[in-house]
Structures are given as C-alpha cells and as structure tokens.
Short mmCIF file of C-alpha atoms in Angstrom, two decimals:
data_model
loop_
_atom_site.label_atom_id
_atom_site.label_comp_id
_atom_site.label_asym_id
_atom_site.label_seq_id
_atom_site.Cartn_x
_atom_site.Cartn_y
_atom_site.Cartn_z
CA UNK A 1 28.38 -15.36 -11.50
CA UNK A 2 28.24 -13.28 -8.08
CA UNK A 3 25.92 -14.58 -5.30
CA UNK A 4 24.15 -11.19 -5.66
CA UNK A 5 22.91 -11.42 -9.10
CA UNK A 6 22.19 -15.52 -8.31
CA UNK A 7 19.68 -14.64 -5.16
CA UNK A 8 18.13 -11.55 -6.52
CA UNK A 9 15.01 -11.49 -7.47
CA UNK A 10 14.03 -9.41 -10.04
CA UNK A 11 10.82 -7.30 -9.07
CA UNK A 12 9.36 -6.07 -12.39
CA UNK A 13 6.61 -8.58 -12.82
CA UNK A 14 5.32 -7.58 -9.68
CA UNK A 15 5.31 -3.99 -9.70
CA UNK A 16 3.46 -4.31 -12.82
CA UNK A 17 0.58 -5.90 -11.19
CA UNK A 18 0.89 -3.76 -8.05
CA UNK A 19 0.45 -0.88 -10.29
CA UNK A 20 -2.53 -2.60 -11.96
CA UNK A 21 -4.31 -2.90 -9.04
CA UNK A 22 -3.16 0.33 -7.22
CA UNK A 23 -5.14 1.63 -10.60
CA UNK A 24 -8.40 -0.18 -10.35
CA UNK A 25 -8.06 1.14 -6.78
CA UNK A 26 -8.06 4.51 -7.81
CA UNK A 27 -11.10 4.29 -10.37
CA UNK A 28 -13.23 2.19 -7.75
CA UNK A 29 -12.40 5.11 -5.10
CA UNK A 30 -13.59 7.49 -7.66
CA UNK A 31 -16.49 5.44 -8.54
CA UNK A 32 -17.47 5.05 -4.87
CA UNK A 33 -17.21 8.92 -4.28
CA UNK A 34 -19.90 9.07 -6.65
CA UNK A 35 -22.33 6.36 -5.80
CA UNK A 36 -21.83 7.63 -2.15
CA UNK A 37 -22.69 11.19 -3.43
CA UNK A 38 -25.59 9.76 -4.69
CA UNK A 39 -26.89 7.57 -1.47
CA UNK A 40 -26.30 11.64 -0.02
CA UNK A 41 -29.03 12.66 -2.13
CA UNK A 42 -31.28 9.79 -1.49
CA UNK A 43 -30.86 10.16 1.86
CA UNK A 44 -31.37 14.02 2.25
CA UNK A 45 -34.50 13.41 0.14
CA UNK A 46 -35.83 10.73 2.90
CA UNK A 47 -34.98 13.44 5.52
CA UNK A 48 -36.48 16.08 3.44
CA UNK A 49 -40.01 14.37 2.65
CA UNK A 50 -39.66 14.40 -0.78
CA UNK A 51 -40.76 10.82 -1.66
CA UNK A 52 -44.83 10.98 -1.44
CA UNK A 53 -44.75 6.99 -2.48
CA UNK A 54 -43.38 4.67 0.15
CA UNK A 55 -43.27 2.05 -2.57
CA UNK A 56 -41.01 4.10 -4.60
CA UNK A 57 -39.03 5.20 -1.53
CA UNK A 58 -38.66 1.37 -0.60
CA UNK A 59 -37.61 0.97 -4.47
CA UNK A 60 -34.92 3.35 -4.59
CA UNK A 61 -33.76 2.80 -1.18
CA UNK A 62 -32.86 -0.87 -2.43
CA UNK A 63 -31.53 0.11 -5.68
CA UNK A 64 -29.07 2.36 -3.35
CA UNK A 65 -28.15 -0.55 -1.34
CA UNK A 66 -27.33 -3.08 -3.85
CA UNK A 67 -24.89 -0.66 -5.81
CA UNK A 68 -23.23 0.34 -2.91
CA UNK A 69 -22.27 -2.94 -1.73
CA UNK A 70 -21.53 -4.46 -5.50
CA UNK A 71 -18.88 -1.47 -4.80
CA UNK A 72 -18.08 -1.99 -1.78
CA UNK A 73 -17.25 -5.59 -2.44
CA UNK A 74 -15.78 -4.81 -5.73
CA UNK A 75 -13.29 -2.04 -3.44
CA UNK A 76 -12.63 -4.46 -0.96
CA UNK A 77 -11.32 -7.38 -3.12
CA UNK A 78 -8.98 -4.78 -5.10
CA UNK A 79 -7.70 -3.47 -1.78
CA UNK A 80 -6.93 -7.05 -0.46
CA UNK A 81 -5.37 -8.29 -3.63
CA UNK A 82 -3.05 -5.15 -4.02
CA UNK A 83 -2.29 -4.95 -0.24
CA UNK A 84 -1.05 -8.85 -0.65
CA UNK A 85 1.34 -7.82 -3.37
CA UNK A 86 2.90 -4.38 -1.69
CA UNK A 87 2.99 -7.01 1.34
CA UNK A 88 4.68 -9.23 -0.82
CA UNK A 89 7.12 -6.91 -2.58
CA UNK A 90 8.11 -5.32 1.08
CA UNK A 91 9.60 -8.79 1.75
CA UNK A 92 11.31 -9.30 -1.67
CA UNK A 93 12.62 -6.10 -1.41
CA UNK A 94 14.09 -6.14 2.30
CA UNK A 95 15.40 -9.69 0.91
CA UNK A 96 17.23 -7.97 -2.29
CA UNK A 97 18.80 -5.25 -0.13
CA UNK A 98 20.67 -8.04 1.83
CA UNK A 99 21.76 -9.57 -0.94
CA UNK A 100 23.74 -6.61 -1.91
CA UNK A 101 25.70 -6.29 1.38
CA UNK A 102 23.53 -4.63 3.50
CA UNK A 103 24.41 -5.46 7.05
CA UNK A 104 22.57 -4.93 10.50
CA UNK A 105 19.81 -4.21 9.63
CA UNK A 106 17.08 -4.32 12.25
CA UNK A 107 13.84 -5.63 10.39
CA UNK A 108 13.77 -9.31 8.73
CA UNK A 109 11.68 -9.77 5.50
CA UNK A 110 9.13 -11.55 8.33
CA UNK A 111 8.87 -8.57 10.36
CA UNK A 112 8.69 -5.77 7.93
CA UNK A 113 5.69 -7.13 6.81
CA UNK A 114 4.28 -8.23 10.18
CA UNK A 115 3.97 -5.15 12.31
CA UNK A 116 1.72 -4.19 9.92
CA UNK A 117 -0.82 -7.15 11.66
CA UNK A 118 0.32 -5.72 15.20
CA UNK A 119 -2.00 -3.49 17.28
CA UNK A 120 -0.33 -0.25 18.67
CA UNK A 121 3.51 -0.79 17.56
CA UNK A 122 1.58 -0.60 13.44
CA UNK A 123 1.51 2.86 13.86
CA UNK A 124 5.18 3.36 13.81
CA UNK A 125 7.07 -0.04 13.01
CA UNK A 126 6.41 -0.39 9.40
CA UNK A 127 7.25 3.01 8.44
CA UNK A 128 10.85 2.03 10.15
CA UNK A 129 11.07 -1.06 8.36
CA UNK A 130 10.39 0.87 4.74
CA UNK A 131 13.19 3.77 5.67
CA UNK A 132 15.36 1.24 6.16
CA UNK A 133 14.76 -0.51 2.77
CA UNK A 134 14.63 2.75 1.08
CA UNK A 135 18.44 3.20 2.78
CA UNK A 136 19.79 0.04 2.31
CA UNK A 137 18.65 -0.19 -1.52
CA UNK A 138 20.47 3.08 -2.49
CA UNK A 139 23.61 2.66 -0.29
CA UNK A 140 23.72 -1.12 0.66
CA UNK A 141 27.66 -0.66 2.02
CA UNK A 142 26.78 1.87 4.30
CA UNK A 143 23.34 1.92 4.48
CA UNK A 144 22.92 4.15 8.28
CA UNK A 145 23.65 7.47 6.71
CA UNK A 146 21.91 7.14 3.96
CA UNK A 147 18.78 10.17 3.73
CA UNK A 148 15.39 9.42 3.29
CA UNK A 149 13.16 10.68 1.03
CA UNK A 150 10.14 13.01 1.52
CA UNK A 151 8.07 10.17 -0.24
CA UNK A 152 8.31 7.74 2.86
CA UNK A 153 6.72 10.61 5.25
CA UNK A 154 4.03 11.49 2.91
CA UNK A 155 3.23 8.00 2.23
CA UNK A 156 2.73 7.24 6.04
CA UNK A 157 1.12 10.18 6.79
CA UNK A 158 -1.65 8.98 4.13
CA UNK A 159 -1.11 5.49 5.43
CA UNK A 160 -2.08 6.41 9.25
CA UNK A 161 -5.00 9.19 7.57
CA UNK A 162 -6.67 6.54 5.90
CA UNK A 163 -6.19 4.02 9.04
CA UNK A 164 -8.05 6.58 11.66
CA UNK A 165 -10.91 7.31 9.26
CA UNK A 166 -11.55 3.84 8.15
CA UNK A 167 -11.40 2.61 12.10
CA UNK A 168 -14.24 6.10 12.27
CA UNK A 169 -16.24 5.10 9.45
CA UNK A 170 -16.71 1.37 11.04
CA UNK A 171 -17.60 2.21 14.32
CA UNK A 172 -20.00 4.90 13.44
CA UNK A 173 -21.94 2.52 10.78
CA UNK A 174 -22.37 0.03 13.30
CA UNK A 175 -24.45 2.82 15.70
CA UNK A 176 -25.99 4.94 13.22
CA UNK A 177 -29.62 3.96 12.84
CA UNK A 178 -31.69 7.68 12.20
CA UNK A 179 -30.98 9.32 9.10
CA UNK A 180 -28.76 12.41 9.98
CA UNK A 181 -26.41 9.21 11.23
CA UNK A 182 -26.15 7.46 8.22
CA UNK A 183 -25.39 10.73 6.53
CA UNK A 184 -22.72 11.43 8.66
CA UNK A 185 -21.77 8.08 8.09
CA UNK A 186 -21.86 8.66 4.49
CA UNK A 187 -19.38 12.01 4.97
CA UNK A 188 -17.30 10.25 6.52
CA UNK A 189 -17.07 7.39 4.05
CA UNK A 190 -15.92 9.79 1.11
CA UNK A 191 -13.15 11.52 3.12
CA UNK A 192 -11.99 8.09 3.47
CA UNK A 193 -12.05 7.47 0.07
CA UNK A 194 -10.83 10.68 -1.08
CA UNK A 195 -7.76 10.19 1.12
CA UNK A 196 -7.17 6.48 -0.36
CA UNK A 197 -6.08 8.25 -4.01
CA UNK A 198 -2.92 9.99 -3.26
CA UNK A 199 -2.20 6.96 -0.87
CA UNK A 200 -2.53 4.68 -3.94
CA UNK A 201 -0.23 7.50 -5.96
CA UNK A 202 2.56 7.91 -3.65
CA UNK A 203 2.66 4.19 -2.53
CA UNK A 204 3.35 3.50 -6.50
CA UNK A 205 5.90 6.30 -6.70
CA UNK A 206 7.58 4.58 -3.61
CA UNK A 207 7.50 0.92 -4.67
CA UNK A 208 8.86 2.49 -8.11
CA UNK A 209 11.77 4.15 -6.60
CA UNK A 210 12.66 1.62 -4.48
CA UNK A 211 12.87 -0.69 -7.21
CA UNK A 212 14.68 1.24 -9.71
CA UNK A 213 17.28 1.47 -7.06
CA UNK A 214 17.69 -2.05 -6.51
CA UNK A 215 17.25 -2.91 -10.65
CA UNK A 216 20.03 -0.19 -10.72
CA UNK A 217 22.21 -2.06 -8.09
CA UNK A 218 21.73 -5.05 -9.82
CA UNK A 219 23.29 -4.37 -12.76
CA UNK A 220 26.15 -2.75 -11.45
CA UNK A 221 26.63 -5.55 -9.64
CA UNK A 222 26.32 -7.73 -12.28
CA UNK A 223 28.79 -5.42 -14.51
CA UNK A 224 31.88 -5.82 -12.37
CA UNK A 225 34.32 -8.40 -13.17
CA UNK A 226 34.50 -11.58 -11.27
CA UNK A 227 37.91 -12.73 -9.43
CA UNK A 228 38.59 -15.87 -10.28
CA UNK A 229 41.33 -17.94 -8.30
CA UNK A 230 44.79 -18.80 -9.69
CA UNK A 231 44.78 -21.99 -11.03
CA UNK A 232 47.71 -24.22 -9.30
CA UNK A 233 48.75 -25.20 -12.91
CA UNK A 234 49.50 -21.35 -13.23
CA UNK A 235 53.41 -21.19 -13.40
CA UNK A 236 54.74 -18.78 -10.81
CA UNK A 237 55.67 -15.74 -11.81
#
C-alpha cells in the first residue's frame, strides 16, 4: 500500500457536517432577517408614537429583546461550530495535498488556519493559503501553475464583506442609545446577514470542490500498481 493512500485522510464525514451546519446557518440568517425586520417595525412605531400604553410598549419591547437574542445566540453557536470544522478541514486538506507530492509549498496546516486569528495580515493571508490548496489538490506534481478558480475570489470577497460589516455593526451597537441609532443599527445588522448566505453557499461549493479533487487523487493514487523489489531468491535473468 502507497504512503499516500496510508496518511490520507478521507474528508467525507466532515464535509457532511460542514454542510449541515453551513445549512442551519443559512435558515438562522433568514430567520434573523425577519425577526430584525420586525424589531424595525417596533422600533419605527416607538419613534412614531404609536404605542398610547407604556405598559404595552414596555411589553413588546421585551418580547423583541428576548427573541432577538434566543437568535442571536442560536446564530452565534452555529457560526462557531461550523467555523471550527471549515477551520478544521483547511488543515486536513493542506495535510492531504502533501501527501500527494506537493512540494514547497509556503503555508503549513498550522498557518493556513492561523492567519485567520492575526490582525492586519487576515485580510490577505488566508485567501493565499486556500489558492494554494485549491492548486496543489488538482495538480500536486506541479502545483505553481496550476489556475485558480473564480470560486476562491468570490468566496473572499464575501469573506472580507461580511468581516467590515460585522466589525460596523459592533461598534455602532455599543454607541447607539436614541432610537434612529438603534435603527441604523438594525440596517446594518441585516446587510450583514444578508451577505452571510452566499458566503455560506460558495464556502460549501469550495470545500466541495476541493475535496472532490483530492477524493479524485486518491483513488488514482490508490489505482496504480505498486513496485515491489526483486526478491534476492529471484534467479537472474
């Protein structure tokens, strides 16, 4: 049996629950568009006078605040889960591509997934690491020339998109205090949202791909024959 097929490790279990979670991602972002659509309304009523009962106002106001952080909670422990597993299957998959002879490469399995943690050099380091994955698991041999997809720009530019608003909706929740803030806040909140469902899509097309490349390699790896030294007992020939 060839070292390759010995020290690769097969990535189908975890794609399936990457894609599990990059689902219940999607429906929670839907489901927060909506309860944030909502909180809109309750808030343009509050601006608008409408509520003639304080007690009601105070009622609704709370009701608003407990479903949107049973959400937000809910969203939060999705996105952690499923961002450990892609974080996970970046390694496994920068590990496979070595296995098949890829040489030189410039990102360990370490650092491919920790540039993600690093201020300033995030914004460009990862996506370098992932081209180079994408190249060495289609071409391992000769991995430099290999082209890159249109998948691995789209994916970053919804990567960095979703970065910059989430860093906007933070700091603006933690100064809004009058009403037209909040709202704003609350704008803001669904483009973020809005933006996390085709990052959720293409980041599953690009896990996919990347794995069907490496499944692929796998078994043609596994389907050539094996050398096999000549015995000494041989007789010469």
């Amino acid at each position: 049996m060839s070292d390759n097929k010995k020290e690769f490790k097969d990535p189908s279990n975890l794609i399936a629950w990457i894609k599990y979670f990059l689902c219940f991602q999607v429906v929670l972002a839907f489901v927060a568009i909506g309860s944030n659509l909502m909180e809109y309304q309750l808030l343009t009523d509050f601006q608008n006078g409408v509520y003639f009962s304080q007690e009601m106002a105070v009622a609704d106001a709370e009701a608003n605040d407990m479903r949107q952080a049973v959400i937000a909670f809910s969203y939060l422990g999705v996105f952690v889960v499923s961002g450990i597993l892609i974080l996970k299957w970046i390694y496994r998959a920068n590990q496979n591509a070595r296995q098949f002879g890829a040489k030189d490469m410039a990102f360990s399995p370490g650092w491919s997934i920790g540039f993600y943690f690093i201020p300033i050099v995030s914004l460009w380091k990862p996506y370098q690491a992932m081209k180079e994955i994408w190249q060495a698991s289609q071409n391992p041999s000769n991995w430099p020339v290999e082209k890159v997809s249109s998948i691995l720009g789209i994916w970053w530019f919804f990567w960095i998109a979703n970065s910059i608003v989430g860093q906007a909706v933070y700091r603006m929740s933690r100064r809004a205090e009058e009403i037209s803030e909040i709202m704003n806040v609350n704008l803001v909140s669904q483009a973020s949202e809005v933006i996390s469902i085709p990052l959720a899509l293409v980041t599953w097309l690009l896990i996919k791909k990347v794995s069907a490349a490496q499944l692929a390699m796998r078994d043609q790896t596994s389907e050539q024959p094996e050398t096999d030294e000549v015995s000494d007992l041989e007789p010469a020939k």
